[in-house]
Short mmCIF file of C-alpha atoms in Angstrom, two decimals:
data_model
loop_
_atom_site.label_atom_id
_atom_site.label_comp_id
_atom_site.label_asym_id
_atom_site.label_seq_id
_atom_site.Cartn_x
_atom_site.Cartn_y
_atom_site.Cartn_z
CA MET A 1 96.35 85.88 49.80
CA LYS A 2 93.61 88.81 50.10
CA LYS A 3 91.72 86.82 52.94
CA LYS A 4 95.25 86.33 54.96
CA LEU A 5 96.11 89.96 54.50
CA LEU A 6 92.60 90.94 55.87
CA GLU A 7 92.89 88.64 58.84
CA LYS A 8 96.41 90.50 59.58
CA LEU A 9 94.98 93.96 59.31
CA LYS A 10 92.13 93.12 61.71
CA ARG A 11 94.72 93.02 64.48
CA ILE A 12 95.63 96.49 63.66
CA ARG A 13 92.21 97.84 64.50
CA GLU A 14 92.73 96.89 68.32
CA VAL A 15 95.14 100.00 68.53
CA ASN A 16 93.44 103.48 68.62
CA PRO A 17 94.23 105.19 65.28
CA PHE A 18 93.33 108.56 66.45
CA SER A 19 96.27 108.78 68.70
CA LEU A 20 99.80 109.68 67.41
CA SER A 21 101.40 106.60 68.62
CA GLY A 22 98.32 104.58 67.26
CA PHE A 23 98.24 106.09 63.82
CA ASN A 24 102.29 105.47 63.67
CA TYR A 25 101.73 101.75 64.89
CA CYS A 26 98.80 101.24 62.42
CA TYR A 27 100.66 102.92 59.37
CA SER A 28 103.80 100.88 60.03
CA ARG A 29 102.10 97.43 60.54
CA LEU A 30 100.06 98.13 57.33
CA LEU A 31 103.54 98.72 55.65
CA GLN A 32 104.84 95.28 57.20
CA GLU A 33 102.19 93.29 55.99
CA LEU A 34 102.10 94.86 52.33
CA ALA A 35 105.85 94.25 52.43
CA TYR A 36 105.00 90.63 53.48
CA PHE A 37 102.79 89.78 50.92
CA THR A 38 104.34 91.50 48.14
CA ASP A 39 108.06 90.49 48.94
CA SER A 40 109.03 94.17 48.88
CA SER A 41 111.65 95.80 51.12
CA PHE A 42 109.59 98.95 52.41
CA GLY A 43 108.01 98.74 55.64
CA ARG A 44 109.43 100.02 59.11
CA PRO A 45 109.56 98.87 62.62
CA THR A 46 106.66 99.50 65.30
CA SER A 47 109.35 98.92 68.21
CA ALA A 48 113.15 99.02 69.04
CA ILE A 49 115.18 97.15 71.51
CA ILE A 50 118.01 98.97 72.88
CA LEU A 51 120.94 97.42 74.57
CA LEU A 52 123.05 100.06 76.78
CA THR A 53 125.62 97.72 77.95
CA ASN A 54 126.52 94.05 77.85
CA ARG A 55 128.23 94.36 81.32
CA CYS A 56 126.53 92.39 83.91
CA ASN A 57 127.15 92.19 87.68
CA ALA A 58 125.44 88.87 87.84
CA ARG A 59 126.81 85.46 86.63
CA CYS A 60 123.29 84.13 85.53
CA LEU A 61 123.44 80.50 84.32
CA HIS A 62 121.00 81.09 81.47
CA CYS A 63 122.79 84.37 80.07
CA HIS A 64 126.57 84.64 79.29
CA SER A 65 126.37 88.47 78.53
CA TRP A 66 128.80 89.01 81.47
CA LYS A 67 131.42 86.68 79.29
CA LEU A 68 131.33 89.09 76.46
CA PRO A 69 134.50 91.24 75.62
CA PRO A 70 134.48 94.78 76.49
CA VAL A 71 133.03 97.07 73.61
CA GLU A 72 133.25 100.81 72.95
CA GLU A 73 129.96 101.88 74.26
CA MET A 74 127.88 104.68 72.87
CA THR A 75 128.13 107.77 75.03
CA THR A 76 124.95 109.57 76.58
CA VAL A 77 125.21 112.22 73.60
CA GLU A 78 125.20 109.33 71.06
CA TRP A 79 122.20 107.50 72.48
CA LYS A 80 120.29 110.90 72.58
CA LYS A 81 121.27 111.56 68.89
CA THR A 82 119.96 107.93 68.01
CA PHE A 83 116.58 108.43 70.01
CA HIS A 84 116.18 111.68 67.91
CA GLU A 85 116.74 109.83 64.78
CA LEU A 86 114.18 107.15 65.61
CA ARG A 87 111.68 109.72 66.81
CA ARG A 88 111.78 111.46 63.31
CA TRP A 89 111.59 108.34 61.28
CA LEU A 90 109.09 106.03 63.46
CA GLY A 91 107.12 108.40 65.71
CA PRO A 92 106.48 107.52 69.44
CA VAL A 93 106.94 103.75 69.16
CA PHE A 94 107.55 101.09 71.84
CA ILE A 95 111.11 101.01 73.13
CA SER A 96 112.60 98.31 75.34
CA ILE A 97 115.82 99.66 77.15
CA THR A 98 117.69 96.57 78.37
CA GLY A 99 121.46 95.04 78.94
CA GLY A 100 123.57 93.36 80.21
CA GLU A 101 122.89 95.21 83.38
CA THR A 102 121.01 98.54 82.41
CA LEU A 103 122.15 100.59 85.81
CA LEU A 104 125.77 99.62 85.24
CA LYS A 105 125.49 102.25 82.42
CA LYS A 106 126.43 105.55 83.41
CA ASP A 107 123.46 108.07 83.09
CA ALA A 108 121.03 105.02 82.40
CA ILE A 109 118.09 106.87 83.90
CA GLU A 110 119.06 110.18 82.03
CA ILE A 111 118.92 108.33 78.77
CA VAL A 112 115.70 106.81 79.82
CA GLU A 113 114.29 110.06 81.15
CA TYR A 114 115.10 111.59 77.70
CA ALA A 115 113.58 108.79 75.60
CA ALA A 116 110.58 109.19 77.54
CA ASN A 117 110.22 112.88 77.07
CA LEU A 118 110.53 112.36 73.33
CA GLY A 119 106.97 110.78 73.54
CA PHE A 120 108.31 106.85 73.22
CA TRP A 121 106.61 104.26 75.11
CA VAL A 122 109.31 103.08 77.28
CA GLU A 123 110.15 99.83 79.22
CA PHE A 124 113.09 99.45 81.21
CA LEU A 125 114.78 96.18 82.33
CA THR A 126 117.08 95.47 85.44
CA ASN A 127 118.17 93.06 87.69
CA GLY A 128 117.59 95.41 90.48
CA TYR A 129 120.98 95.05 92.27
CA LEU A 130 121.97 98.60 91.91
CA MET A 131 118.54 100.21 92.73
CA ASP A 132 118.16 102.50 95.57
CA GLU A 133 115.55 104.88 96.72
CA ASP A 134 116.79 107.60 94.51
CA LYS A 135 117.02 105.68 91.52
CA ALA A 136 113.48 104.31 92.02
CA GLY A 137 112.08 107.95 92.45
CA ARG A 138 113.80 109.03 89.46
CA LEU A 139 112.42 106.44 87.48
CA ALA A 140 108.93 106.49 88.81
CA GLN A 141 108.80 110.25 87.67
CA SER A 142 110.71 109.60 84.39
CA GLY A 143 107.85 108.77 82.20
CA VAL A 144 108.88 105.22 81.58
CA LYS A 145 105.62 103.05 81.38
CA ARG A 146 107.00 99.84 82.66
CA ILE A 147 109.86 98.48 84.69
CA LYS A 148 110.66 94.82 84.61
CA ILE A 149 112.96 93.14 87.39
CA SER A 150 114.23 89.55 87.22
CA LEU A 151 112.89 87.44 89.84
CA ASP A 152 113.68 83.83 89.31
CA GLY A 153 112.97 82.37 92.88
CA SER A 154 110.74 83.21 96.10
CA ARG A 155 113.56 82.52 98.24
CA SER A 156 117.33 83.54 97.91
CA GLU A 157 118.61 80.02 97.73
CA ILE A 158 116.95 79.59 94.35
CA HIS A 159 117.09 83.17 93.03
CA ASP A 160 120.75 83.79 93.95
CA ASN A 161 121.66 80.38 92.81
CA ILE A 162 120.41 81.09 89.20
CA ARG A 163 121.87 84.55 89.22
CA GLY A 164 125.26 83.17 90.14
CA ARG A 165 125.92 85.47 93.13
CA LYS A 166 124.75 86.02 96.41
CA GLY A 167 122.51 88.92 97.74
CA PHE A 168 120.77 89.49 94.38
CA PHE A 169 117.32 88.03 95.90
CA GLU A 170 117.33 90.53 98.40
CA LYS A 171 118.27 93.38 96.15
CA ALA A 172 115.65 92.34 93.68
CA THR A 173 112.66 92.19 96.15
CA TYR A 174 113.96 95.54 97.69
CA ALA A 175 113.84 97.05 93.90
CA LEU A 176 110.37 95.69 93.26
CA GLN A 177 108.76 96.90 96.82
CA THR A 178 110.35 100.38 96.54
CA LEU A 179 109.45 100.87 92.84
CA ALA A 180 105.90 99.85 93.84
CA GLN A 181 105.93 102.52 96.55
CA LYS A 182 107.30 105.07 94.24
CA ARG A 183 104.70 104.34 91.66
CA ASP A 184 101.68 104.59 94.33
CA LYS A 185 103.46 108.14 95.15
CA TRP A 186 104.30 109.53 91.94
CA ASN A 187 102.95 107.65 88.84
CA LYS A 188 100.03 105.43 89.36
CA GLY A 189 100.20 104.61 85.64
CA LEU A 190 103.50 102.99 85.90
CA LYS A 191 103.81 99.00 85.76
CA VAL A 192 106.10 97.39 87.81
CA TRP A 193 106.78 93.83 86.88
CA ALA A 194 108.78 90.88 87.87
CA LYS A 195 110.17 88.56 85.09
CA THR A 196 110.95 84.89 85.62
CA SER A 197 112.56 82.32 83.48
CA ILE A 198 110.93 79.08 83.89
CA MET A 199 113.84 76.16 84.32
CA SER A 200 114.46 73.02 86.36
CA LEU A 201 115.72 74.82 89.37
CA ASN A 202 112.68 76.93 90.00
CA VAL A 203 109.71 74.78 88.37
CA GLU A 204 108.59 73.88 91.82
CA ASP A 205 108.77 77.22 93.12
CA LEU A 206 106.79 78.95 90.46
CA PRO A 207 103.35 79.54 92.56
CA ASN A 208 105.40 80.80 95.28
CA ILE A 209 106.74 83.61 93.11
CA VAL A 210 103.42 84.71 92.27
CA VAL A 211 102.56 84.90 95.88
CA LEU A 212 105.69 86.85 96.80
CA ALA A 213 104.55 89.31 93.98
CA ARG A 214 101.43 89.95 95.42
CA ASP A 215 102.74 90.80 98.69
CA LEU A 216 105.39 92.96 97.41
CA GLN A 217 102.35 94.93 95.63
CA ILE A 218 103.60 94.86 92.19
CA ASP A 219 101.60 94.66 89.00
CA GLY A 220 102.41 91.15 88.22
CA VAL A 221 104.81 88.30 87.03
CA GLU A 222 105.79 87.43 83.53
CA PHE A 223 106.67 83.90 82.93
CA GLN A 224 109.22 83.13 80.11
CA ALA A 225 110.23 79.56 79.22
CA LEU A 226 114.00 78.81 79.12
CA GLU A 227 115.91 79.43 75.55
CA PRO A 228 119.24 78.72 74.59
CA VAL A 229 121.88 80.19 76.93
CA TYR A 230 122.25 83.99 75.76
CA TYR A 231 125.45 84.90 74.18
CA SER A 232 126.65 81.28 73.94
CA LYS A 233 127.17 78.62 71.37
CA GLN A 234 123.87 77.04 72.23
CA LEU A 235 122.24 79.87 69.98
CA GLY A 236 123.31 78.06 66.94
CA ASP A 237 122.76 74.38 68.42
CA PRO A 238 119.21 72.86 67.55
CA ASN A 239 120.11 70.27 70.29
CA TRP A 240 120.97 72.84 72.84
CA TYR A 241 118.53 71.62 75.33
CA LYS A 242 119.22 67.93 75.55
CA ASP A 243 122.24 68.41 77.78
CA ASN A 244 121.34 71.45 79.44
CA PRO A 245 120.90 70.89 83.12
CA LEU A 246 118.42 73.82 83.30
CA TRP A 247 116.12 71.95 80.86
CA ILE A 248 112.90 70.70 82.67
CA THR A 249 112.95 67.04 82.25
CA ASP A 250 110.51 66.25 85.25
CA LEU A 251 107.37 67.20 83.14
CA SER A 252 104.61 65.80 85.90
CA ALA A 253 106.19 68.85 87.91
CA LEU A 254 106.09 71.24 85.34
CA SER A 255 102.45 70.25 84.58
CA PHE A 256 101.26 70.39 88.15
CA ASN A 257 102.93 73.95 88.79
CA ILE A 258 101.61 75.38 85.58
CA GLN A 259 98.19 74.37 86.61
CA LYS A 260 98.59 75.94 90.00
CA LEU A 261 99.65 79.28 87.97
CA LYS A 262 96.31 78.95 86.21
CA ASP A 263 94.36 78.51 89.47
CA LEU A 264 96.26 81.36 90.86
CA LYS A 265 95.35 83.49 88.03
CA GLU A 266 91.69 82.49 88.14
CA ARG A 267 91.86 83.51 91.95
CA GLY A 268 93.12 86.90 90.89
CA TYR A 269 96.78 86.49 91.68
CA PRO A 270 98.93 88.59 89.56
CA VAL A 271 99.98 86.10 86.78
CA LEU A 272 100.43 88.24 83.48
CA ASN A 273 100.59 85.46 81.32
CA SER A 274 97.39 84.32 79.42
CA PHE A 275 95.85 80.73 80.04
CA GLU A 276 96.80 80.13 76.40
CA ASN A 277 100.40 81.32 76.94
CA LEU A 278 101.03 79.06 80.11
CA ASP A 279 99.75 76.18 78.09
CA LEU A 280 102.36 76.78 75.27
CA ILE A 281 105.15 76.95 78.00
CA GLU A 282 104.07 73.53 79.04
CA ASN A 283 103.95 72.08 75.61
CA TYR A 284 107.36 73.70 74.65
CA PHE A 285 109.15 71.47 77.22
CA ASN A 286 107.30 68.70 75.98
CA ASP A 287 108.11 69.01 72.44
CA PRO A 288 110.60 71.87 72.02
CA ASP A 289 111.50 70.94 68.32
CA ARG A 290 108.12 71.67 67.22
CA LEU A 291 107.48 74.69 69.28
CA SER A 292 110.86 76.50 69.86
CA PHE A 293 110.09 78.97 66.86
CA LYS A 294 107.33 80.42 69.09
CA VAL A 295 109.26 80.77 72.21
CA HIS A 296 112.44 81.75 70.83
CA SER A 297 110.98 84.51 68.68
CA HIS A 298 108.91 85.80 71.80
CA ASP A 299 105.87 85.52 69.44
CA TYR A 300 103.80 82.79 71.12
CA GLU A 301 100.95 83.43 68.50
CA LYS A 302 103.35 82.90 65.61
CA LYS A 303 101.82 80.19 63.22
CA LYS A 304 104.70 79.27 60.97
CA ASN A 305 108.59 78.84 61.57
CA GLU A 306 109.49 81.82 59.21
CA CYS A 307 111.51 84.91 59.59
CA ARG A 308 109.31 87.89 59.92
CA SER A 309 112.22 90.14 61.55
CA TRP A 310 113.14 91.56 58.26
CA LEU A 311 109.64 93.16 58.26
CA GLY A 312 109.95 95.22 61.49
CA GLY A 313 112.72 93.87 63.91
CA LEU A 314 115.12 96.57 65.05
CA GLN A 315 117.90 96.17 67.74
CA ILE A 316 120.60 98.68 68.56
CA MET A 317 123.67 97.22 70.33
CA PRO A 318 125.74 98.99 72.99
CA TYR A 319 128.46 100.07 70.50
CA GLY A 320 125.92 101.12 67.83
CA GLY A 321 125.55 98.05 65.77
CA ILE A 322 121.93 97.51 64.32
CA LYS A 323 120.49 94.08 63.85
CA MET A 324 117.04 92.83 63.19
CA CYS A 325 117.14 90.32 65.87
CA HIS A 326 119.01 88.80 68.44
CA TRP A 327 120.05 85.75 66.17
CA MET A 328 121.92 87.63 63.42
CA LYS A 329 125.07 89.91 62.83
CA PRO A 330 124.79 93.63 62.95
CA PHE A 331 124.51 95.06 59.18
CA ALA A 332 125.44 98.72 60.21
CA ASN A 333 126.35 100.95 62.90
CA VAL A 334 124.49 104.36 63.99
CA ARG A 335 127.72 105.96 64.50
CA ASN A 336 128.33 106.04 60.64
CA ARG A 337 125.04 105.76 59.19
CA LYS A 338 121.71 107.01 59.52
CA ILE A 339 119.41 104.34 60.94
CA ASN A 340 116.45 104.52 58.56
CA ASN A 341 118.70 104.61 55.45
CA ALA A 342 120.68 101.28 56.97
CA TRP A 343 117.34 99.62 57.76
CA GLU A 344 115.64 100.28 54.45
CA ASN A 345 118.63 99.00 52.52
CA ARG A 346 119.14 95.90 54.72
CA GLN A 347 119.70 92.53 53.44
CA ARG A 348 116.79 90.21 54.33
CA CYS A 349 117.54 87.43 56.54
CA ARG A 350 114.69 85.53 54.86
CA LYS A 351 116.37 85.25 51.52
CA ASP A 352 119.97 84.78 53.08
CA SER A 353 119.95 82.18 55.93
CA SER A 354 123.85 82.51 56.40
CA LEU A 355 123.07 85.81 58.23
CA CYS A 356 120.96 84.06 60.85
CA ALA A 357 122.05 81.67 63.34
CA TYR A 358 118.55 80.26 63.87
CA LEU A 359 117.58 79.48 60.47
CA ASN A 360 121.36 78.23 59.67
CA LYS A 361 121.52 75.90 62.64
CA ASP A 362 125.14 75.16 62.05
CA LEU A 363 126.77 78.50 63.39
CA ARG A 364 128.08 77.29 66.52
CA GLU A 365 130.90 79.70 66.33
CA PHE A 366 128.76 82.66 65.66
CA ASN A 367 129.99 86.05 66.77
CA PHE A 368 127.16 88.01 68.02
CA GLU A 369 129.13 90.86 69.02
CA GLU A 370 130.94 91.61 65.82
CA GLY A 371 131.01 95.36 65.59
#
């Protein structure tokens, strides 16, 4: 056990412990590893995922956020109060602000600016449809560190088909290009990324997306393998991929285009995934039952199919619900409970798989938006 703990702690050394964020990260990771090896409930998150809204103006084939019923969303004042609580508890940790479509949320950019001004390392996700020059300029100057925009094809026929509506390709590429221009003018440290979900509808187009990213002068493309359709019954179905038309069955085409991505990366094109990561994506489509736990947890280096979200997972839903991961029900609400108190007294999903759709496998009717 001592040897395993030392191996885990080696990763912490990669962070600069002399910065405030580095100290907080190292301290939190140390608590997490000690909690894991002692089976204790102490520890704290090193990051948080913030869902501003479930509302979405797209009709994506691989995400059903747009099908969710309306909820009473947190106000701007409530989000600011929440960020203050997080800052006092966790320090300047990584915050990913996402949706739904984030820019449908009134004051979304004000909320982002506020979080960044508190010192959080902020990532902001959007489909880009509502982006304009003013919003791009504000975001570039907001203090946000990274902006990701969905780009699932190098042509409108592919991207718009996946997004379920016409005009999204034009808007996404405009948003990426405009943000890159504002980055160069206002904030050269800002990273502008495209995010691509790999599926049957775009597997032949993957290299073209990378070339387009270079032409748009963005910082790179992050590829992500297809997962069970978000906010659908597929999340609790171990056989979800077998009848899913988005699943890649032409494995030779997949192998060919993954290799082309590797070749482009070697030539300096902006492929953000590591070579090992690309190999894992290819292997995942060949053997999903064996590798899904890595892909679905977004932890491609994960060694075992076990829940570690109870150690450091934190998601806050649009209505204030607190979760440890996407696969579980909320266990508290920030509107009536202090976040640190709720998290420290959480039920550990590792010991109660009924809380978790992924570990349970039978929760086909799982209500992921129960407030």
